[in-house]
């Protein structure tokens, strides 16, 4: 095959395989059997071996790349990644809603989302390419873990969005991956991880991306940092936008037109939580309207327009 033909074939295979990967890892609705995916991946790897200079950054063969690092570089978050104030009971939630309405009884629309028990991360895309992934760190300075995040199959290596876009979410280890990992560790007489959150954090702190790649991590995106994207007026529109851009968002979010509906949602998920395939440690409640969020602003370290309801700590099953 001549070089131009190889370049066209590589481009077509990368696009096709990324679409297959999106269907499988983001939508959980594969359109082709695994064998077909594997066959196309083999064809792409062979072409890239024959023409290494034709490799492109968003090729699925580049997910587990990079040599082990000596250390992680520090990175600055231009838009700080803030922590959330906590609520521990119904009254705390009602007090939050009262403050959010400025003490009036004017009804406020909230968005409730599951609080994923993982590691807060930031993903930056430039001209559609995934260029940097970082931990939250202390909110203003995090660590560059790009090579490890590239191994998470539900993170797109390219999106159809020009300019700079920074999205934020939670990387986590699904229950199934956690149980398998601890079983393997016990067989090797290694210390098991105490919980999926520690396992996810430990995996993303690996200096060798080949180890992170084996940990079957996943991610849900739920917000943006730096983005001059199309103007929208609510957080719920933001969640829809993230989904349209090809990001994996958690499907259980719900718009609540008053605090009673928020409490209903919290009650439902307190019961339903054990049936999820991943760990959650609470519910995040946000004011939906972005102008109202701006009016409410921030305390020194948290937004006034959001709160994290924390589930009561589970008694350790002895
Ligand atoms: N610290 C934070 O701001 C957040 C932390 C989390 C989390 N662990 N899970 C979900 C959300 C969400 N859907 O907004 C947030 S927001």
PDB file of C-alpha atoms in Angstrom, residues 41-185:
ATOM      1  CA  UNK A  41      -7.350  -2.673  16.015  1.00  0.00           C
ATOM      2  CA  UNK A  42      -4.886  -5.298  14.707  1.00  0.00           C
ATOM      3  CA  UNK A  43      -5.118  -3.811  11.203  1.00  0.00           C
ATOM      4  CA  UNK A  44      -4.399  -0.308  12.638  1.00  0.00           C
ATOM      5  CA  UNK A  45      -1.454  -1.540  14.767  1.00  0.00           C
ATOM      6  CA  UNK A  46       0.098  -3.238  11.709  1.00  0.00           C
ATOM      7  CA  UNK A  47      -0.216  -0.060   9.613  1.00  0.00           C
ATOM      8  CA  UNK A  48       1.278   2.044  12.449  1.00  0.00           C
ATOM      9  CA  UNK A  49       4.188  -0.396  12.731  1.00  0.00           C
ATOM     10  CA  UNK A  50       4.782  -0.172   8.977  1.00  0.00           C
ATOM     11  CA  UNK A  51       4.439   3.635   8.942  1.00  0.00           C
ATOM     12  CA  UNK A  52       5.279   4.883  12.499  1.00  0.00           C
ATOM     13  CA  UNK A  53       5.454   8.472  11.205  1.00  0.00           C
ATOM     14  CA  UNK A  54       1.748   8.237  10.340  1.00  0.00           C
ATOM     15  CA  UNK A  55       0.651   7.569  13.953  1.00  0.00           C
ATOM     16  CA  UNK A  56      -1.934  10.104  15.245  1.00  0.00           C
ATOM     17  CA  UNK A  57      -2.341  11.203  18.897  1.00  0.00           C
ATOM     18  CA  UNK A  58      -5.949  10.044  19.236  1.00  0.00           C
ATOM     19  CA  UNK A  59      -5.255   6.529  17.956  1.00  0.00           C
ATOM     20  CA  UNK A  60      -6.602   3.957  20.446  1.00  0.00           C
ATOM     21  CA  UNK A  61      -3.159   2.279  20.269  1.00  0.00           C
ATOM     22  CA  UNK A  62      -1.763   5.390  22.028  1.00  0.00           C
ATOM     23  CA  UNK A  63      -3.881   4.943  25.171  1.00  0.00           C
ATOM     24  CA  UNK A  64      -1.237   2.984  27.053  1.00  0.00           C
ATOM     25  CA  UNK A  65       1.764   5.002  26.015  1.00  0.00           C
ATOM     26  CA  UNK A  66       4.595   6.797  27.724  1.00  0.00           C
ATOM     27  CA  UNK A  67       7.442   5.450  29.829  1.00  0.00           C
ATOM     28  CA  UNK A  68       7.094   5.285  33.629  1.00  0.00           C
ATOM     29  CA  UNK A  69       7.628   8.795  35.081  1.00  0.00           C
ATOM     30  CA  UNK A  70      10.037   9.662  37.897  1.00  0.00           C
ATOM     31  CA  UNK A  71       7.416  12.029  39.348  1.00  0.00           C
ATOM     32  CA  UNK A  72       4.261  13.882  38.361  1.00  0.00           C
ATOM     33  CA  UNK A  73       4.558  17.495  37.167  1.00  0.00           C
ATOM     34  CA  UNK A  74       2.588  20.078  39.149  1.00  0.00           C
ATOM     35  CA  UNK A  75      -0.150  21.906  37.243  1.00  0.00           C
ATOM     36  CA  UNK A  76      -2.114  25.064  38.067  1.00  0.00           C
ATOM     37  CA  UNK A  77      -5.906  25.140  37.828  1.00  0.00           C
ATOM     38  CA  UNK A  78      -6.738  28.573  36.335  1.00  0.00           C
ATOM     39  CA  UNK A  79     -10.302  28.044  37.584  1.00  0.00           C
ATOM     40  CA  UNK A  80      -9.977  26.616  41.132  1.00  0.00           C
ATOM     41  CA  UNK A  81     -11.500  23.169  41.773  1.00  0.00           C
ATOM     42  CA  UNK A  82     -13.498  23.894  44.917  1.00  0.00           C
ATOM     43  CA  UNK A  83     -14.760  21.577  47.628  1.00  0.00           C
ATOM     44  CA  UNK A  84     -18.407  21.453  48.665  1.00  0.00           C
ATOM     45  CA  UNK A  85     -20.043  22.346  51.952  1.00  0.00           C
ATOM     46  CA  UNK A  86     -21.740  19.372  53.637  1.00  0.00           C
ATOM     47  CA  UNK A  87     -25.298  18.599  54.719  1.00  0.00           C
ATOM     48  CA  UNK A  88     -25.957  15.659  57.044  1.00  0.00           C
ATOM     49  CA  UNK A  89     -29.727  15.676  57.435  1.00  0.00           C
ATOM     50  CA  UNK A  90     -33.003  17.024  56.075  1.00  0.00           C
ATOM     51  CA  UNK A  91     -32.816  20.238  58.127  1.00  0.00           C
ATOM     52  CA  UNK A  92     -29.356  21.031  56.722  1.00  0.00           C
ATOM     53  CA  UNK A  93     -30.827  20.667  53.228  1.00  0.00           C
ATOM     54  CA  UNK A  94     -33.783  22.937  54.054  1.00  0.00           C
ATOM     55  CA  UNK A  95     -31.409  25.524  55.541  1.00  0.00           C
ATOM     56  CA  UNK A  96     -29.311  25.368  52.341  1.00  0.00           C
ATOM     57  CA  UNK A  97     -32.434  25.927  50.194  1.00  0.00           C
ATOM     58  CA  UNK A  98     -33.468  28.871  52.410  1.00  0.00           C
ATOM     59  CA  UNK A  99     -30.039  30.496  52.033  1.00  0.00           C
ATOM     60  CA  UNK A 100     -30.109  29.831  48.270  1.00  0.00           C
ATOM     61  CA  UNK A 101     -33.429  31.700  47.971  1.00  0.00           C
ATOM     62  CA  UNK A 102     -31.933  34.660  49.862  1.00  0.00           C
ATOM     63  CA  UNK A 103     -34.230  33.986  52.787  1.00  0.00           C
ATOM     64  CA  UNK A 104     -37.384  34.418  50.642  1.00  0.00           C
ATOM     65  CA  UNK A 105     -39.785  31.590  49.832  1.00  0.00           C
ATOM     66  CA  UNK A 106     -39.218  32.098  46.108  1.00  0.00           C
ATOM     67  CA  UNK A 107     -39.101  28.569  44.557  1.00  0.00           C
ATOM     68  CA  UNK A 108     -35.668  27.527  43.249  1.00  0.00           C
ATOM     69  CA  UNK A 109     -34.963  24.764  40.724  1.00  0.00           C
ATOM     70  CA  UNK A 110     -32.197  22.452  41.863  1.00  0.00           C
ATOM     71  CA  UNK A 111     -30.278  19.687  40.095  1.00  0.00           C
ATOM     72  CA  UNK A 112     -29.464  16.576  42.147  1.00  0.00           C
ATOM     73  CA  UNK A 113     -26.584  14.306  41.148  1.00  0.00           C
ATOM     74  CA  UNK A 114     -25.019  11.198  42.689  1.00  0.00           C
ATOM     75  CA  UNK A 115     -21.799  12.059  44.534  1.00  0.00           C
ATOM     76  CA  UNK A 116     -19.281   9.628  43.044  1.00  0.00           C
ATOM     77  CA  UNK A 117     -16.765   8.328  45.591  1.00  0.00           C
ATOM     78  CA  UNK A 118     -13.617   8.612  43.514  1.00  0.00           C
ATOM     79  CA  UNK A 119     -10.988  11.181  42.617  1.00  0.00           C
ATOM     80  CA  UNK A 120     -11.856  14.648  41.274  1.00  0.00           C
ATOM     81  CA  UNK A 121     -10.041  15.249  37.991  1.00  0.00           C
ATOM     82  CA  UNK A 122      -9.783  17.847  35.250  1.00  0.00           C
ATOM     83  CA  UNK A 123      -9.453  17.076  31.508  1.00  0.00           C
ATOM     84  CA  UNK A 124      -8.229  19.743  29.067  1.00  0.00           C
ATOM     85  CA  UNK A 125      -8.854  19.586  25.301  1.00  0.00           C
ATOM     86  CA  UNK A 126      -7.210  21.912  22.793  1.00  0.00           C
ATOM     87  CA  UNK A 127      -8.639  22.049  19.277  1.00  0.00           C
ATOM     88  CA  UNK A 128     -10.414  18.812  19.947  1.00  0.00           C
ATOM     89  CA  UNK A 129      -7.429  16.859  21.276  1.00  0.00           C
ATOM     90  CA  UNK A 130      -7.058  15.581  24.875  1.00  0.00           C
ATOM     91  CA  UNK A 131      -3.864  17.380  25.966  1.00  0.00           C
ATOM     92  CA  UNK A 132      -3.845  17.281  29.781  1.00  0.00           C
ATOM     93  CA  UNK A 133      -5.404  15.453  32.691  1.00  0.00           C
ATOM     94  CA  UNK A 134      -4.833  16.513  36.287  1.00  0.00           C
ATOM     95  CA  UNK A 135      -5.826  15.708  39.849  1.00  0.00           C
ATOM     96  CA  UNK A 136      -7.659  18.314  41.938  1.00  0.00           C
ATOM     97  CA  UNK A 137      -4.739  18.505  44.395  1.00  0.00           C
ATOM     98  CA  UNK A 138      -5.401  21.389  46.806  1.00  0.00           C
ATOM     99  CA  UNK A 139      -7.851  22.977  44.381  1.00  0.00           C
ATOM    100  CA  UNK A 140      -5.363  25.337  42.738  1.00  0.00           C
ATOM    101  CA  UNK A 141      -2.335  23.054  42.244  1.00  0.00           C
ATOM    102  CA  UNK A 142      -2.810  19.472  41.074  1.00  0.00           C
ATOM    103  CA  UNK A 143      -0.646  16.786  39.452  1.00  0.00           C
ATOM    104  CA  UNK A 144      -0.375  16.050  35.737  1.00  0.00           C
ATOM    105  CA  UNK A 145      -1.588  12.449  35.333  1.00  0.00           C
ATOM    106  CA  UNK A 146      -2.363  12.708  31.604  1.00  0.00           C
ATOM    107  CA  UNK A 147      -0.764   9.374  30.668  1.00  0.00           C
ATOM    108  CA  UNK A 148      -2.720   7.522  33.347  1.00  0.00           C
ATOM    109  CA  UNK A 149      -6.035   9.160  32.420  1.00  0.00           C
ATOM    110  CA  UNK A 150      -5.471   8.256  28.730  1.00  0.00           C
ATOM    111  CA  UNK A 151      -5.821   4.606  29.802  1.00  0.00           C
ATOM    112  CA  UNK A 152      -9.447   5.184  30.908  1.00  0.00           C
ATOM    113  CA  UNK A 153     -11.370   3.975  27.827  1.00  0.00           C
ATOM    114  CA  UNK A 154     -14.415   6.173  28.499  1.00  0.00           C
ATOM    115  CA  UNK A 155     -12.281   9.338  28.215  1.00  0.00           C
ATOM    116  CA  UNK A 156     -12.390  10.460  24.544  1.00  0.00           C
ATOM    117  CA  UNK A 157      -8.910  11.201  23.103  1.00  0.00           C
ATOM    118  CA  UNK A 158     -10.534  13.651  20.689  1.00  0.00           C
ATOM    119  CA  UNK A 159     -13.815  15.591  20.550  1.00  0.00           C
ATOM    120  CA  UNK A 160     -15.465  17.775  17.904  1.00  0.00           C
ATOM    121  CA  UNK A 161     -14.932  21.098  19.733  1.00  0.00           C
ATOM    122  CA  UNK A 162     -12.436  23.777  18.714  1.00  0.00           C
ATOM    123  CA  UNK A 163     -10.603  26.060  21.158  1.00  0.00           C
ATOM    124  CA  UNK A 164      -9.774  25.223  24.784  1.00  0.00           C
ATOM    125  CA  UNK A 165     -12.239  23.214  26.826  1.00  0.00           C
ATOM    126  CA  UNK A 166     -11.621  21.992  30.374  1.00  0.00           C
ATOM    127  CA  UNK A 167     -14.116  19.504  31.804  1.00  0.00           C
ATOM    128  CA  UNK A 168     -14.280  18.129  35.337  1.00  0.00           C
ATOM    129  CA  UNK A 169     -15.470  14.916  36.802  1.00  0.00           C
ATOM    130  CA  UNK A 170     -14.738  11.990  39.046  1.00  0.00           C
ATOM    131  CA  UNK A 171     -12.513   9.046  38.140  1.00  0.00           C
ATOM    132  CA  UNK A 172     -13.560   5.922  40.036  1.00  0.00           C
ATOM    133  CA  UNK A 173     -13.137   2.159  40.276  1.00  0.00           C
ATOM    134  CA  UNK A 174     -16.370   0.191  39.667  1.00  0.00           C
ATOM    135  CA  UNK A 175     -17.221  -2.422  42.328  1.00  0.00           C
ATOM    136  CA  UNK A 176     -16.455  -5.291  39.909  1.00  0.00           C
ATOM    137  CA  UNK A 177     -12.945  -3.988  39.190  1.00  0.00           C
ATOM    138  CA  UNK A 178     -12.355  -3.361  42.896  1.00  0.00           C
ATOM    139  CA  UNK A 179     -13.296  -6.912  43.939  1.00  0.00           C
ATOM    140  CA  UNK A 180     -11.162  -8.468  41.143  1.00  0.00           C
ATOM    141  CA  UNK A 181      -8.178  -6.249  42.011  1.00  0.00           C
ATOM    142  CA  UNK A 182      -8.302  -7.133  45.719  1.00  0.00           C
ATOM    143  CA  UNK A 183      -8.694 -10.836  44.947  1.00  0.00           C
ATOM    144  CA  UNK A 184      -5.575 -10.671  42.758  1.00  0.00           C
ATOM    145  CA  UNK A 185      -3.694  -8.750  45.466  1.00  0.00           C
TER     146      UNK A 185
END
